[in-house]
Structure formats: structure tokens, C-alpha cells
mmCIF file of C-alpha atoms in Angstrom:
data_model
loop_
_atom_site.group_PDB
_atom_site.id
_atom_site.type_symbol
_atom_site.label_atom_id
_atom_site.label_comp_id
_atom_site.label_asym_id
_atom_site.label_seq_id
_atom_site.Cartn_x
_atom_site.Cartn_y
_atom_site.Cartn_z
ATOM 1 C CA UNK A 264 57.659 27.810 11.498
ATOM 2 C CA UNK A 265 61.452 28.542 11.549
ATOM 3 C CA UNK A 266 63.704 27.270 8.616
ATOM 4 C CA UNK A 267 66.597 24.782 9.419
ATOM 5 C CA UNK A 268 69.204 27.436 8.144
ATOM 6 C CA UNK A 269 68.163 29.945 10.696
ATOM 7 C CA UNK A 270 68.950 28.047 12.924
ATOM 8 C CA UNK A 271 72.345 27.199 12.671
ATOM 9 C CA UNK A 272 74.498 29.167 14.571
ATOM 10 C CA UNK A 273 71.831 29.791 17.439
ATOM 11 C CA UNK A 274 72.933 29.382 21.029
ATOM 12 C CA UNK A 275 71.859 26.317 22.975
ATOM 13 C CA UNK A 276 71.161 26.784 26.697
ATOM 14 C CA UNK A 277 70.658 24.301 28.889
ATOM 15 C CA UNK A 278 70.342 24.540 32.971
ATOM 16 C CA UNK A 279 70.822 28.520 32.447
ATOM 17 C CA UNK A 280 74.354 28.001 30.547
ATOM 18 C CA UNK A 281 75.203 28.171 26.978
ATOM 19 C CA UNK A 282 76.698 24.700 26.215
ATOM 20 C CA UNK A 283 77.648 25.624 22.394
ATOM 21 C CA UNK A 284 76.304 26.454 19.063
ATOM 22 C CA UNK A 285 73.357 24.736 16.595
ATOM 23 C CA UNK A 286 75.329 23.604 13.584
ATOM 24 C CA UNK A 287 73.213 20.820 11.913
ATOM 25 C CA UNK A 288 69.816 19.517 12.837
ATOM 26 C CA UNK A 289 69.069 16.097 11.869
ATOM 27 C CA UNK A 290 65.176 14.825 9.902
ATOM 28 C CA UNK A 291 63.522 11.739 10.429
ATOM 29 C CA UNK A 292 64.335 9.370 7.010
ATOM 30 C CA UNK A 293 61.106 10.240 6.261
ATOM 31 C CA UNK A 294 61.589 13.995 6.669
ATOM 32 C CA UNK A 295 58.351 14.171 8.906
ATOM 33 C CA UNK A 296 59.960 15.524 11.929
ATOM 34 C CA UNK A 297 63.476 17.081 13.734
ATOM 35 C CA UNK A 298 65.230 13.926 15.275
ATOM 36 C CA UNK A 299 67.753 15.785 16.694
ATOM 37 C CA UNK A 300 70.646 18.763 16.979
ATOM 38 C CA UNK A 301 74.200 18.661 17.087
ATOM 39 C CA UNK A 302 75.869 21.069 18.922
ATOM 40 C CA UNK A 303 79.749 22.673 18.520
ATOM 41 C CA UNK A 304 81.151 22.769 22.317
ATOM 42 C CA UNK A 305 84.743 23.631 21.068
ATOM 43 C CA UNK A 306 87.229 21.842 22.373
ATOM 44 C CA UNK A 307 84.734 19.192 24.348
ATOM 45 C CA UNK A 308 83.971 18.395 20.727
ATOM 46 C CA UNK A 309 80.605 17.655 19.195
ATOM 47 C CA UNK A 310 77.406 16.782 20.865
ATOM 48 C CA UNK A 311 74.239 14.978 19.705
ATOM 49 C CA UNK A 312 70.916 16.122 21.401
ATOM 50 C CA UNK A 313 68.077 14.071 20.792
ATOM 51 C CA UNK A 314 64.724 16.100 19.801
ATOM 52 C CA UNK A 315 62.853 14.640 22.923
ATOM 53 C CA UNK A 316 65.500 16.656 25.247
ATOM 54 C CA UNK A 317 65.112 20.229 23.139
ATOM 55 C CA UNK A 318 62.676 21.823 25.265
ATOM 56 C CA UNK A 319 62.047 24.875 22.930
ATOM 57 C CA UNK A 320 63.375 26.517 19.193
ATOM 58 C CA UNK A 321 62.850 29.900 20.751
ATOM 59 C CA UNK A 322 63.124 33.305 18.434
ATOM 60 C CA UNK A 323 67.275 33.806 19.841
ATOM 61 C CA UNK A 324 68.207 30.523 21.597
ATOM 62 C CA UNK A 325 67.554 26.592 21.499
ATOM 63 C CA UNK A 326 66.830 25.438 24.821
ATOM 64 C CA UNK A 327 67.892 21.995 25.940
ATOM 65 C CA UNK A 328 67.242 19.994 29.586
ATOM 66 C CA UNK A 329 70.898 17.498 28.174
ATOM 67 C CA UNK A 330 74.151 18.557 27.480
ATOM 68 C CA UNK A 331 73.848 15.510 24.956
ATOM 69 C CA UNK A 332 76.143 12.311 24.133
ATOM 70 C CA UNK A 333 79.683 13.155 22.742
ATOM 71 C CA UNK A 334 79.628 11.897 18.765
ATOM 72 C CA UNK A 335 81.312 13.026 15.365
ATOM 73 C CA UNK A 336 78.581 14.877 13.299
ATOM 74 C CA UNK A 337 78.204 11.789 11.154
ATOM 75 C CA UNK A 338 74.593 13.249 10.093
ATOM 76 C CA UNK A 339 73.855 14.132 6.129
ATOM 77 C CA UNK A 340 72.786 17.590 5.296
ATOM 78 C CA UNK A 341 69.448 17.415 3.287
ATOM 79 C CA UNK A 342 70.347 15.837 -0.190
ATOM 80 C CA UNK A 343 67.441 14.854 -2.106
ATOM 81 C CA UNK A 344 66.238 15.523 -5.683
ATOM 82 C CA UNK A 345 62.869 16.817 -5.876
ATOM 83 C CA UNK A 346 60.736 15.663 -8.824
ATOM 84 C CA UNK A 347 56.813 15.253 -9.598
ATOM 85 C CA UNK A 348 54.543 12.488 -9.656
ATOM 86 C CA UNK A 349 55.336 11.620 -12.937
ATOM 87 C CA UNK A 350 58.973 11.267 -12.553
ATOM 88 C CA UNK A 351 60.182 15.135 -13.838
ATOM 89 C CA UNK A 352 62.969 16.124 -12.025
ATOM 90 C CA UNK A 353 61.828 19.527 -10.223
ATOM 91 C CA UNK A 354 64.954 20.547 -8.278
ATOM 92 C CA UNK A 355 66.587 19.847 -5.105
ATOM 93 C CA UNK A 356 65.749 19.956 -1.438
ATOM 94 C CA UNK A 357 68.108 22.638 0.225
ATOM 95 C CA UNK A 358 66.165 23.006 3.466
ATOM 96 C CA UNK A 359 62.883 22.725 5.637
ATOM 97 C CA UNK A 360 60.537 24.431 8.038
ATOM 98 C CA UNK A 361 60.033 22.858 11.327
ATOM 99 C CA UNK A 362 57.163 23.758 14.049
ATOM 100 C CA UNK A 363 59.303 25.473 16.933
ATOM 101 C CA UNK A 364 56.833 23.607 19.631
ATOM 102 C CA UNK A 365 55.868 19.988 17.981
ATOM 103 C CA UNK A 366 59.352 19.681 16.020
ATOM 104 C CA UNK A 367 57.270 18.592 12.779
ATOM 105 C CA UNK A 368 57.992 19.355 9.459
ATOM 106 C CA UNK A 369 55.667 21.841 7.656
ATOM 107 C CA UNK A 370 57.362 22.052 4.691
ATOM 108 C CA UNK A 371 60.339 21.359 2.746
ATOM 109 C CA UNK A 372 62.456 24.285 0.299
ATOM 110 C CA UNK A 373 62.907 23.211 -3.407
ATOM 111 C CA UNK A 374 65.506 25.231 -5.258
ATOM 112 C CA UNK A 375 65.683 24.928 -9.177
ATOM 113 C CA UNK A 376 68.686 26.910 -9.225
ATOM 114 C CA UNK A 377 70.316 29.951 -8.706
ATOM 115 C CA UNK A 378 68.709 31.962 -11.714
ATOM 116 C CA UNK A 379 65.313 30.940 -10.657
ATOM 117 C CA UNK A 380 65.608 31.034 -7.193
ATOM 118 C CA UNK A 381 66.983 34.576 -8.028
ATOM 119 C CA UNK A 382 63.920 35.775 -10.228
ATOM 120 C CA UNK A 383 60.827 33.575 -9.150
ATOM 121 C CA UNK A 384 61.669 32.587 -5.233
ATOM 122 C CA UNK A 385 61.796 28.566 -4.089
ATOM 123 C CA UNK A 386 59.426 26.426 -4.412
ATOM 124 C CA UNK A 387 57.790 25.634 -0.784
ATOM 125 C CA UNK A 388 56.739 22.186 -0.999
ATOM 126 C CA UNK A 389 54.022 21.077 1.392
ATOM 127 C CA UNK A 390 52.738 17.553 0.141
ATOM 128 C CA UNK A 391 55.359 14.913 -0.256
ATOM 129 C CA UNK A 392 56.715 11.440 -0.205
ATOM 130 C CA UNK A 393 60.318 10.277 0.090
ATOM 131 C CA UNK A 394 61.965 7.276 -1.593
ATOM 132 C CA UNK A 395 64.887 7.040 0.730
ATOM 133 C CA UNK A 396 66.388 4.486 -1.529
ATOM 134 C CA UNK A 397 66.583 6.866 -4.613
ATOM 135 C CA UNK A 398 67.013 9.850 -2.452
ATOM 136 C CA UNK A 399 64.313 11.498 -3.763
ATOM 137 C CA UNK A 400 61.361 12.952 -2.688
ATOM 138 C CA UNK A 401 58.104 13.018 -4.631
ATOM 139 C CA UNK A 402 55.989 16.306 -5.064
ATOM 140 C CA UNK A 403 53.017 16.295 -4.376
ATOM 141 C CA UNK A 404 52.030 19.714 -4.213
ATOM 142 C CA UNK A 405 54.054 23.111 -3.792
ATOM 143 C CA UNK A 406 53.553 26.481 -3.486
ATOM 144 C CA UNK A 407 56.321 29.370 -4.518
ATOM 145 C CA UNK A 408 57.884 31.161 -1.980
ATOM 146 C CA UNK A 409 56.861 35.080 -2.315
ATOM 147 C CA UNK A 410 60.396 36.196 -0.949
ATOM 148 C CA UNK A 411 63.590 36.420 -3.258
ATOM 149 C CA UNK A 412 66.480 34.905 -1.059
ATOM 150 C CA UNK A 413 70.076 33.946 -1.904
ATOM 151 C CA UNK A 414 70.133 36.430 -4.387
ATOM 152 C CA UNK A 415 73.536 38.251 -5.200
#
């Protein structure tokens, strides 16, 4: 499993040339599975590669078999409030985890802010439901991360 945010800034290679950089990858509304990367090619702009032409998320390069169509990165960065079943509000979903080989999501990041991010870790959350509507997604389940990031 690789997070989304290592990720950006990886090369992308495709037909043995780097084309450009990772800067956003783009979820399914349903945040199930990676529907596709854009990639920074300088000055030939922005390019949109659709996940069924990224061959592999490899440990120091994306590989690609399509240079990809030419659009402005119109995609939204993950903004969704976390709460539980009941309707407490939990946090909010900063990132996810995606399978490098079936693109699927394994789980989603939960923050609850810096402080407790800082002293107790995220909050990995691997059973969930989203309410696209609301932006929201429902908890289900989670688990807290054992490693302290994004502390100062």
C-alpha cells in the first residue's frame, strides 16, 4: 500500500522517457479506487492519465503506456469530513492508501488535528461509506496509525 502523498512528486515514465511529474491523483466518488493521475509536463501543460493506462505505482517511478489527454487539473483534493455512525464528527480525510498493482483503496487517513495527530498518530480508517452529497464519509471502523507524522 503506498499513500497518495508519497506519491506526488514521483516521476512518470512512459515508453522509456520521463513525460513529467505525479502532482494529484484522482478517487472514484466513492473513494473505492484511483481513477486517474495528472501529470506536470511544464510548458506542454497538464496531463490527465486515466488509471487503466498506469501500468505500475512502482517504489521510485509511476509507469504509464499514454502520455495522456491535455486538461487543466480541474480535480478536488480529498475534502471530506469524517464522522461515525451516529453522526459525531470524527475529523477529516487528508489522504488514502492505494494497492500499487489493483489501484484499490485500502484505506483512507483521518486527521483530528494537528495536536492529536502530533501525540496519538491518524486515525487509519478501513470500513467506510461516503455521502457524496454531504461530503462526508461515514466510519465504520478505524484503526490508529502507530507512526507520529506531520509533527513539528
Amino acid at each position: 500500500m503506498r499513500k497518495i502523498r508519497n506519491l506526488i512528486g514521483m516521476p512518470v515514465i512512459c515508453r522509456r522517457q520521463k513525460i513529467g511529474r505525479l502532482v494529484q491523483a484522482e478517487l472514484s466518488p466513492d473513494l473505492k479506487q484511483l481513477e486517474g493521475i495528472w501529470v506536470d509536463r511544464g510548458l506542454r501543460g497538464t496531463r490527465y492519465i486515466p488509471a487503466e493506462h498506469v501500468g505500475t505505482i512502482g517504489e521510485v517511478a509511476v509507469l504509464a503506456d499514454s502520455f495522456g489527454r491535455r486538461r487543466r487539473c480541474s480535480a478536488a483534493p480529498l475534502i471530506y469530513r469524517a464522522v461515525s455512525t451516529d453522526g459525531e464528527r470524527i475529523g477529516a480525510v487528508v489522504g488514502a492508501e492505494i494497492d500499487e498493482i489493483s489501484f484499490l483503496v485500502g484505506a483512507l487517513e483521518v486527521t483530528r488535528g494537528f495536536w492529536d495527530d502530533f501525540y496519538s498518530g491518524r486515525l487509519r480508517v478501513e470500513g467506510y461509506r461516503v455521502k457524496p452529497e454531504r461530503s462526508e464519509v461515514i466510519v465504520v471502523d478505524s484503526t490508529q496509525d502507530d507512526e507520529k507524522e506531520d509533527g513539528p
